[in-house]
mmCIF file of C-alpha atoms and ligand atoms in Angstrom:
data_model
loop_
_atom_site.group_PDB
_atom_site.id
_atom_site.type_symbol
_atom_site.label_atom_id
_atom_site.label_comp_id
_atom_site.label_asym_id
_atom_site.label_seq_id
_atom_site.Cartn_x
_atom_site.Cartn_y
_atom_site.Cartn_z
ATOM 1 C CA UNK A 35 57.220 76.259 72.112
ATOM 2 C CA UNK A 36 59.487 74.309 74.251
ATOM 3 C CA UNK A 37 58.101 76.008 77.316
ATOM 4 C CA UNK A 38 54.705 77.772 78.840
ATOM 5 C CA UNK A 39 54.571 81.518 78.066
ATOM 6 C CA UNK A 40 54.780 82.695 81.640
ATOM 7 C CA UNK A 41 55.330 86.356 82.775
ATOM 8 C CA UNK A 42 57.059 88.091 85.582
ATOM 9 C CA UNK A 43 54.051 88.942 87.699
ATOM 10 C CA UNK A 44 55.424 92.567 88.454
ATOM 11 C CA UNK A 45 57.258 93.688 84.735
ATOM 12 C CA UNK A 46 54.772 91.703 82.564
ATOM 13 C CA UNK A 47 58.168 90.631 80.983
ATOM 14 C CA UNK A 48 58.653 87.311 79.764
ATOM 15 C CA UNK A 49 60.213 84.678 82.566
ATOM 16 C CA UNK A 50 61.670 81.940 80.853
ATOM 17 C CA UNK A 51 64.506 81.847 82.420
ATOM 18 C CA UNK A 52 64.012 79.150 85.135
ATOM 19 C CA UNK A 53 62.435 77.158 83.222
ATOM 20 C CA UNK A 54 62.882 73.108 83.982
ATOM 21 C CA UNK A 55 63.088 71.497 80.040
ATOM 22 C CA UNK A 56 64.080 67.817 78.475
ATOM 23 C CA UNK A 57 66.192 68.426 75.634
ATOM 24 C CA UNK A 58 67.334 65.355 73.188
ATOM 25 C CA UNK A 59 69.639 65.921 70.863
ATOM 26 C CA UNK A 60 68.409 65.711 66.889
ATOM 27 C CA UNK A 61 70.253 62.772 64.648
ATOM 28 C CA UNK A 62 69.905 64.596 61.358
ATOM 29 C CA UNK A 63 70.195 62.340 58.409
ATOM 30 C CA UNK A 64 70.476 65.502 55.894
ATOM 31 C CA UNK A 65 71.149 68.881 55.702
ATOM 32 C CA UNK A 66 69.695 71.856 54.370
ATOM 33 C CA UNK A 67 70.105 75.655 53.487
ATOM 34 C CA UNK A 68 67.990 77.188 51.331
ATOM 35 C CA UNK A 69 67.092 81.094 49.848
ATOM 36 C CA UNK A 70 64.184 81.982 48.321
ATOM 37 C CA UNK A 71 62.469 85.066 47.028
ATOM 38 C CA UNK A 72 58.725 84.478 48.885
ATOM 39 C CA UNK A 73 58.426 83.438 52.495
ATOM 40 C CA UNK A 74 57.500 80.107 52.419
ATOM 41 C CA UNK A 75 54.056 79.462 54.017
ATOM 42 C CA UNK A 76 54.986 75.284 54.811
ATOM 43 C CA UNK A 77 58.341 73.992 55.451
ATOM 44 C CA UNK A 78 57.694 70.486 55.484
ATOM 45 C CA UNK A 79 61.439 69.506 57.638
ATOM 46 C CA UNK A 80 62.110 68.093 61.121
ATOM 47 C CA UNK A 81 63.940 71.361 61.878
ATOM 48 C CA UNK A 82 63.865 74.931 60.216
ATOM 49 C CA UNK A 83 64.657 78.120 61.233
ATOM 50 C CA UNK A 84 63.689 81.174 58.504
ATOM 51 C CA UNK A 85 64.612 84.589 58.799
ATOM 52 C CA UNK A 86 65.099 87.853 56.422
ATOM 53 C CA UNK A 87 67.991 88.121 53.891
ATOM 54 C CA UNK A 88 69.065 90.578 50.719
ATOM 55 C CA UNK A 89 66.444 89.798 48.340
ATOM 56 C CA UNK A 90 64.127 87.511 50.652
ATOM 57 C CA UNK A 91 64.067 84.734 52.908
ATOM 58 C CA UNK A 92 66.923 82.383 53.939
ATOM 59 C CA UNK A 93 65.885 78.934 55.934
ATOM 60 C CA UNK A 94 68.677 76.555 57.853
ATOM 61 C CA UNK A 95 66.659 72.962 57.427
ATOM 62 C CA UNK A 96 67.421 69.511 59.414
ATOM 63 C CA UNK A 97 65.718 66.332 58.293
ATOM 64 C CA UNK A 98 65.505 63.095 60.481
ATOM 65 C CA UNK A 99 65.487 61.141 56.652
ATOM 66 C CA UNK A 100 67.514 61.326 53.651
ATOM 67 C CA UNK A 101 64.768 59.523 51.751
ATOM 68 C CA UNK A 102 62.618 62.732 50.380
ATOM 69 C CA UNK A 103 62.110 63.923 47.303
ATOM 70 C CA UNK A 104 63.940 67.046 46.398
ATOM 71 C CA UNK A 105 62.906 68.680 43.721
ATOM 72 C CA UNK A 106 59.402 68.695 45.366
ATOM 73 C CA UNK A 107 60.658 69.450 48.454
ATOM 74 C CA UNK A 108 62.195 72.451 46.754
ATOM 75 C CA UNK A 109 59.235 73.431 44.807
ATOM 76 C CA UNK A 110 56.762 74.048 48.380
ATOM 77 C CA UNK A 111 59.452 75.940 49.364
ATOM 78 C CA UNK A 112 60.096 78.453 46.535
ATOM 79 C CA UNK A 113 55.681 78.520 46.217
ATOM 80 C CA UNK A 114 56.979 79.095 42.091
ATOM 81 C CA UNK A 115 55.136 76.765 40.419
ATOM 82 C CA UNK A 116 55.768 77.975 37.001
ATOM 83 C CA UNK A 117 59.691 78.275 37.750
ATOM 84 C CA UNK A 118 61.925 76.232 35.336
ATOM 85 C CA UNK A 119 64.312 74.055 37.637
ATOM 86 C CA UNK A 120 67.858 73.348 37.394
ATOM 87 C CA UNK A 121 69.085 70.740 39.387
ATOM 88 C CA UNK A 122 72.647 68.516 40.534
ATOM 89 C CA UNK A 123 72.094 65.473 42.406
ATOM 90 C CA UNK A 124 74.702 63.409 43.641
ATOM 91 C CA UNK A 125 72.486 60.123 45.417
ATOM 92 C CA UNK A 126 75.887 58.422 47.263
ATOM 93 C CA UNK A 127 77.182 61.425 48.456
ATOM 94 C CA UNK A 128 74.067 62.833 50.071
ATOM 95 C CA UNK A 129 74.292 66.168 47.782
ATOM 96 C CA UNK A 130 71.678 67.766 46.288
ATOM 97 C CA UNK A 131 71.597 71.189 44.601
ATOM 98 C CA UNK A 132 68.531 72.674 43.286
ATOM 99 C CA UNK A 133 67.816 75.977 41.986
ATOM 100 C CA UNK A 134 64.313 77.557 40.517
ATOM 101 C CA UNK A 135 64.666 80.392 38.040
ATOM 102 C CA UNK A 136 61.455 82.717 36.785
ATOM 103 C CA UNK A 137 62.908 84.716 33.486
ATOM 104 C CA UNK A 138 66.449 85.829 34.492
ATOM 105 C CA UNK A 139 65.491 85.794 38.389
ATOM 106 C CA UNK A 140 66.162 83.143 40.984
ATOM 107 C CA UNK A 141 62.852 82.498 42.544
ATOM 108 C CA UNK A 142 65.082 79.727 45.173
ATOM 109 C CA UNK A 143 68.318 77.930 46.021
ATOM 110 C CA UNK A 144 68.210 74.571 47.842
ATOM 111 C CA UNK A 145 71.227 73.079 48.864
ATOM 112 C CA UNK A 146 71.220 69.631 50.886
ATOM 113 C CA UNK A 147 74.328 67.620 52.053
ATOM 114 C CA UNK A 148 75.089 65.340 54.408
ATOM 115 C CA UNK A 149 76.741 67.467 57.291
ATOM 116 C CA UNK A 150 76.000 71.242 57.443
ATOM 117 C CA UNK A 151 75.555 73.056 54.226
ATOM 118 C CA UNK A 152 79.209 74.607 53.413
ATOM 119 C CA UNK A 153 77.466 77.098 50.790
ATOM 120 C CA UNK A 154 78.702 81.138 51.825
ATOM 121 C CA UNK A 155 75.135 82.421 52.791
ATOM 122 C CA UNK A 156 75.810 86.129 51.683
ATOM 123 C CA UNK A 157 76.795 84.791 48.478
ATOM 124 C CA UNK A 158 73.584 82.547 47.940
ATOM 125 C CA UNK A 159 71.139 85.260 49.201
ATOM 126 C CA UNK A 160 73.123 87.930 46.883
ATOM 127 C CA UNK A 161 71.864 85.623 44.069
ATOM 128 C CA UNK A 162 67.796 86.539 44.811
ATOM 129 C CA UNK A 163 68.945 90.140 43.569
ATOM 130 C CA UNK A 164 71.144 88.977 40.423
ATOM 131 C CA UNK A 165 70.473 88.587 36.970
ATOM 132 C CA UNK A 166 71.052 84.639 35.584
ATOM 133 C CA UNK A 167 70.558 85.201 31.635
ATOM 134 C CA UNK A 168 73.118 82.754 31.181
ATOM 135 C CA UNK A 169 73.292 78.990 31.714
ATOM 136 C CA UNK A 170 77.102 79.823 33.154
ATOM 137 C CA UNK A 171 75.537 81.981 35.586
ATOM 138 C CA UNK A 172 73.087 79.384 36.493
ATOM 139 C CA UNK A 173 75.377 76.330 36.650
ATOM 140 C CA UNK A 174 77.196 78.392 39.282
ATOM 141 C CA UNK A 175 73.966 78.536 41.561
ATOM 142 C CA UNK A 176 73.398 74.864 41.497
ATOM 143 C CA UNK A 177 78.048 74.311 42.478
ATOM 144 C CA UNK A 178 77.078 76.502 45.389
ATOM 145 C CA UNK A 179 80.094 78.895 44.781
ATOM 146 C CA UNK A 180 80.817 82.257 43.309
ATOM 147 C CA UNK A 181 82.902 82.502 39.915
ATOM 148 C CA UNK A 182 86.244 83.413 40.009
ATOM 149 C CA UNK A 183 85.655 87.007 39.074
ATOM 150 C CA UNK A 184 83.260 87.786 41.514
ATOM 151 C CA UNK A 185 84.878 86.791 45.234
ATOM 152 C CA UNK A 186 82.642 85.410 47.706
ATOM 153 C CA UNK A 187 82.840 88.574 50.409
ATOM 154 C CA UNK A 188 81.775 85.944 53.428
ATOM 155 C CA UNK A 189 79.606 86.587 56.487
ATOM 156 C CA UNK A 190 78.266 90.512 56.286
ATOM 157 C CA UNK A 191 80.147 91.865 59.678
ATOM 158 C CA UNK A 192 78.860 95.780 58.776
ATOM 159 C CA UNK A 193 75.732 95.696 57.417
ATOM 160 C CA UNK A 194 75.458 99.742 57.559
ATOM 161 C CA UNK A 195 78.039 99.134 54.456
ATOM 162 C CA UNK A 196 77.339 95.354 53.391
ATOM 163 C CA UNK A 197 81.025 94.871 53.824
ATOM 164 C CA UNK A 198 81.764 90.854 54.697
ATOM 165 C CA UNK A 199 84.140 88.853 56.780
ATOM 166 C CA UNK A 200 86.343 87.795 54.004
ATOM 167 C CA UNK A 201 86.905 91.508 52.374
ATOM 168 C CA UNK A 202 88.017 92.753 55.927
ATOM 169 C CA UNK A 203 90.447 89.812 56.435
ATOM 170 C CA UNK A 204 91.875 90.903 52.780
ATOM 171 C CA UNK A 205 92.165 94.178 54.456
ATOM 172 C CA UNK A 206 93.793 92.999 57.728
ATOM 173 C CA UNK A 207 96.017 90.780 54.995
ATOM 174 C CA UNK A 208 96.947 93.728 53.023
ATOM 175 C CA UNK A 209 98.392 96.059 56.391
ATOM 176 C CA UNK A 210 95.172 97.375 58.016
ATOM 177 C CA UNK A 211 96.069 96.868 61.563
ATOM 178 C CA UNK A 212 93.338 98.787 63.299
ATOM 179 C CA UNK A 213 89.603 99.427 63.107
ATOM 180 C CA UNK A 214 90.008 102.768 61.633
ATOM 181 C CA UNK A 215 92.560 101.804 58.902
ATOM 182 C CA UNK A 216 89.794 99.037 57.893
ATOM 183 C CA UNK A 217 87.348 102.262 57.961
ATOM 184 C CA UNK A 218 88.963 104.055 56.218
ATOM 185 C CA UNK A 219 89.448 101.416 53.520
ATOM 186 C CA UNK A 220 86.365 100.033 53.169
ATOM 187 C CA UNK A 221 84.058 102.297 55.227
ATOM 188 C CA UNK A 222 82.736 99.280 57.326
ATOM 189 C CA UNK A 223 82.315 100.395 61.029
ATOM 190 C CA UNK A 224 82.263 104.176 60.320
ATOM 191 C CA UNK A 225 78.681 104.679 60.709
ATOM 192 C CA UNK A 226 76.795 103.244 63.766
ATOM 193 C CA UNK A 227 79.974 100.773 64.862
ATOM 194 C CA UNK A 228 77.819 98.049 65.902
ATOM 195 C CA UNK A 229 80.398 95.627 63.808
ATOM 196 C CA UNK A 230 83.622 97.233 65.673
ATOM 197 C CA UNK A 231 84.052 94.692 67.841
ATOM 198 C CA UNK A 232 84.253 92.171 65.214
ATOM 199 C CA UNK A 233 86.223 93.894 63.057
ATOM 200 C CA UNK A 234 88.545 93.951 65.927
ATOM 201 C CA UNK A 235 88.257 90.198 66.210
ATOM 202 C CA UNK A 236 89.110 89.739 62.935
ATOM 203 C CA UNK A 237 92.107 91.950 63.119
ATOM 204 C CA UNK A 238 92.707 90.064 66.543
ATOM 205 C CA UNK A 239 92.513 86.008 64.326
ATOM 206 C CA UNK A 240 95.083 88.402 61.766
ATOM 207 C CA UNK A 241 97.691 89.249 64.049
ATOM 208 C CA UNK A 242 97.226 85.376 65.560
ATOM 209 C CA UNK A 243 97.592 83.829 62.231
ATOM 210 C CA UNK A 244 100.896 85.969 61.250
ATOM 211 C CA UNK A 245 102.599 85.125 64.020
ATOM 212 C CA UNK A 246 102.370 81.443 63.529
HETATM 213 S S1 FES B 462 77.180 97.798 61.047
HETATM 214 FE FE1 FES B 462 79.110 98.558 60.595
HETATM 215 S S2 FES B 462 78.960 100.671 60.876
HETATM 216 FE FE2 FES B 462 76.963 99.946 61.227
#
């Protein structure tokens, strides 16, 4: 922790507010983003941050050295030992792409790159719930992009609906002006409207975007 757990003497709450800290900043050598199926019990990187997604686990990784080897890397992070791997490694760009499949499942994507990982992270958690039977299918996991004739969707905005960032811009595109047109086309902020204000961002960035 980067500071002492103290509490507010009267609330019990937390008071970490005031806190004096050093901060340096982190010269990361690499990049990572990873999904898996199993929470990983080690993640063996300078930085990591791990939280729930569709289907599993997605971790954000930082490495102080380029120099590592990936494949194992990627295998104490998907804890699949039996998984067959299927891997893309470019050495002089920095890119790395490794994916671990169990039967038709994806037990874990690992994608490295030089500067942050430009890999849609709905998409690559979507995959942890997808069949692969295909080595087409699987090829596209390790290029880090949907196929043509399934659309990366983007960022989930509402998750009451799993509706993402890119299908409401289509909407906004396509003459949804307001938050209930996009409602009433795709549902997303109809049921608790946590998202609304985003939506209305979005439809904010369309209206900025048309008049330029
Ligand atoms: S998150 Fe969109 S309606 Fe609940």
């Amino acid at each position: 922790a980067l500071t002492a757990a103290l509490a507010d003497p009267v609330s019990g709450q937390p008071a970490l507010k005031h806190v004096a800290v050093r901060i340096e900043k982190f010269a990361a050598r690499a990049f990572g983003f990873a999904v898996m199926r199993e929470r990983p019990e080690v993640i063996a990187a300078d930085y990591w941050a791990v939280a729930r997604c569709k289907g599993g686990w997605r971790v954000e990784l930082a490495f102080a050295d380029e120099n590592i080897d990936w494949p194992d890397f990627a295998q104490s992070l998907f804890v699949s030992p039996e998984a067959e791997l299927l891997a893309y490694h470019d050495r002089d760009a920095g890119q790395h792409r490794i994916a671990a499949f169990e039967g038709e499942r994806l037990a874990g994507a690992l994608f490295v790159a030089p500067g942050p990982v430009a890999v849609s992270r709905g998409w690559a958690a979507e995959q942890l719930e997808t069949a692969h039977a295909g080595q087409r299918e699987r090829f596209r996991i390790v290029a880090g992009r949907a196929g043509a004739d399934r659309p990366d969707i983007g960022a989930i905005v509402c998750s009451c609906f799993g509706i993402g960032a890119n299908q409401i811009a289509a909407a906004v595109g396509a003459g949804c002006s307001t938050v209930g047109a996009v409602g009433e086309a795709l549902k997303a902020g109809t049921n608790c409207g946590s998202c609304r204000a985003e939506i209305r961002a979005i439809i904010g960035a369309g209206r900025v975007q048309a008049a330029e």
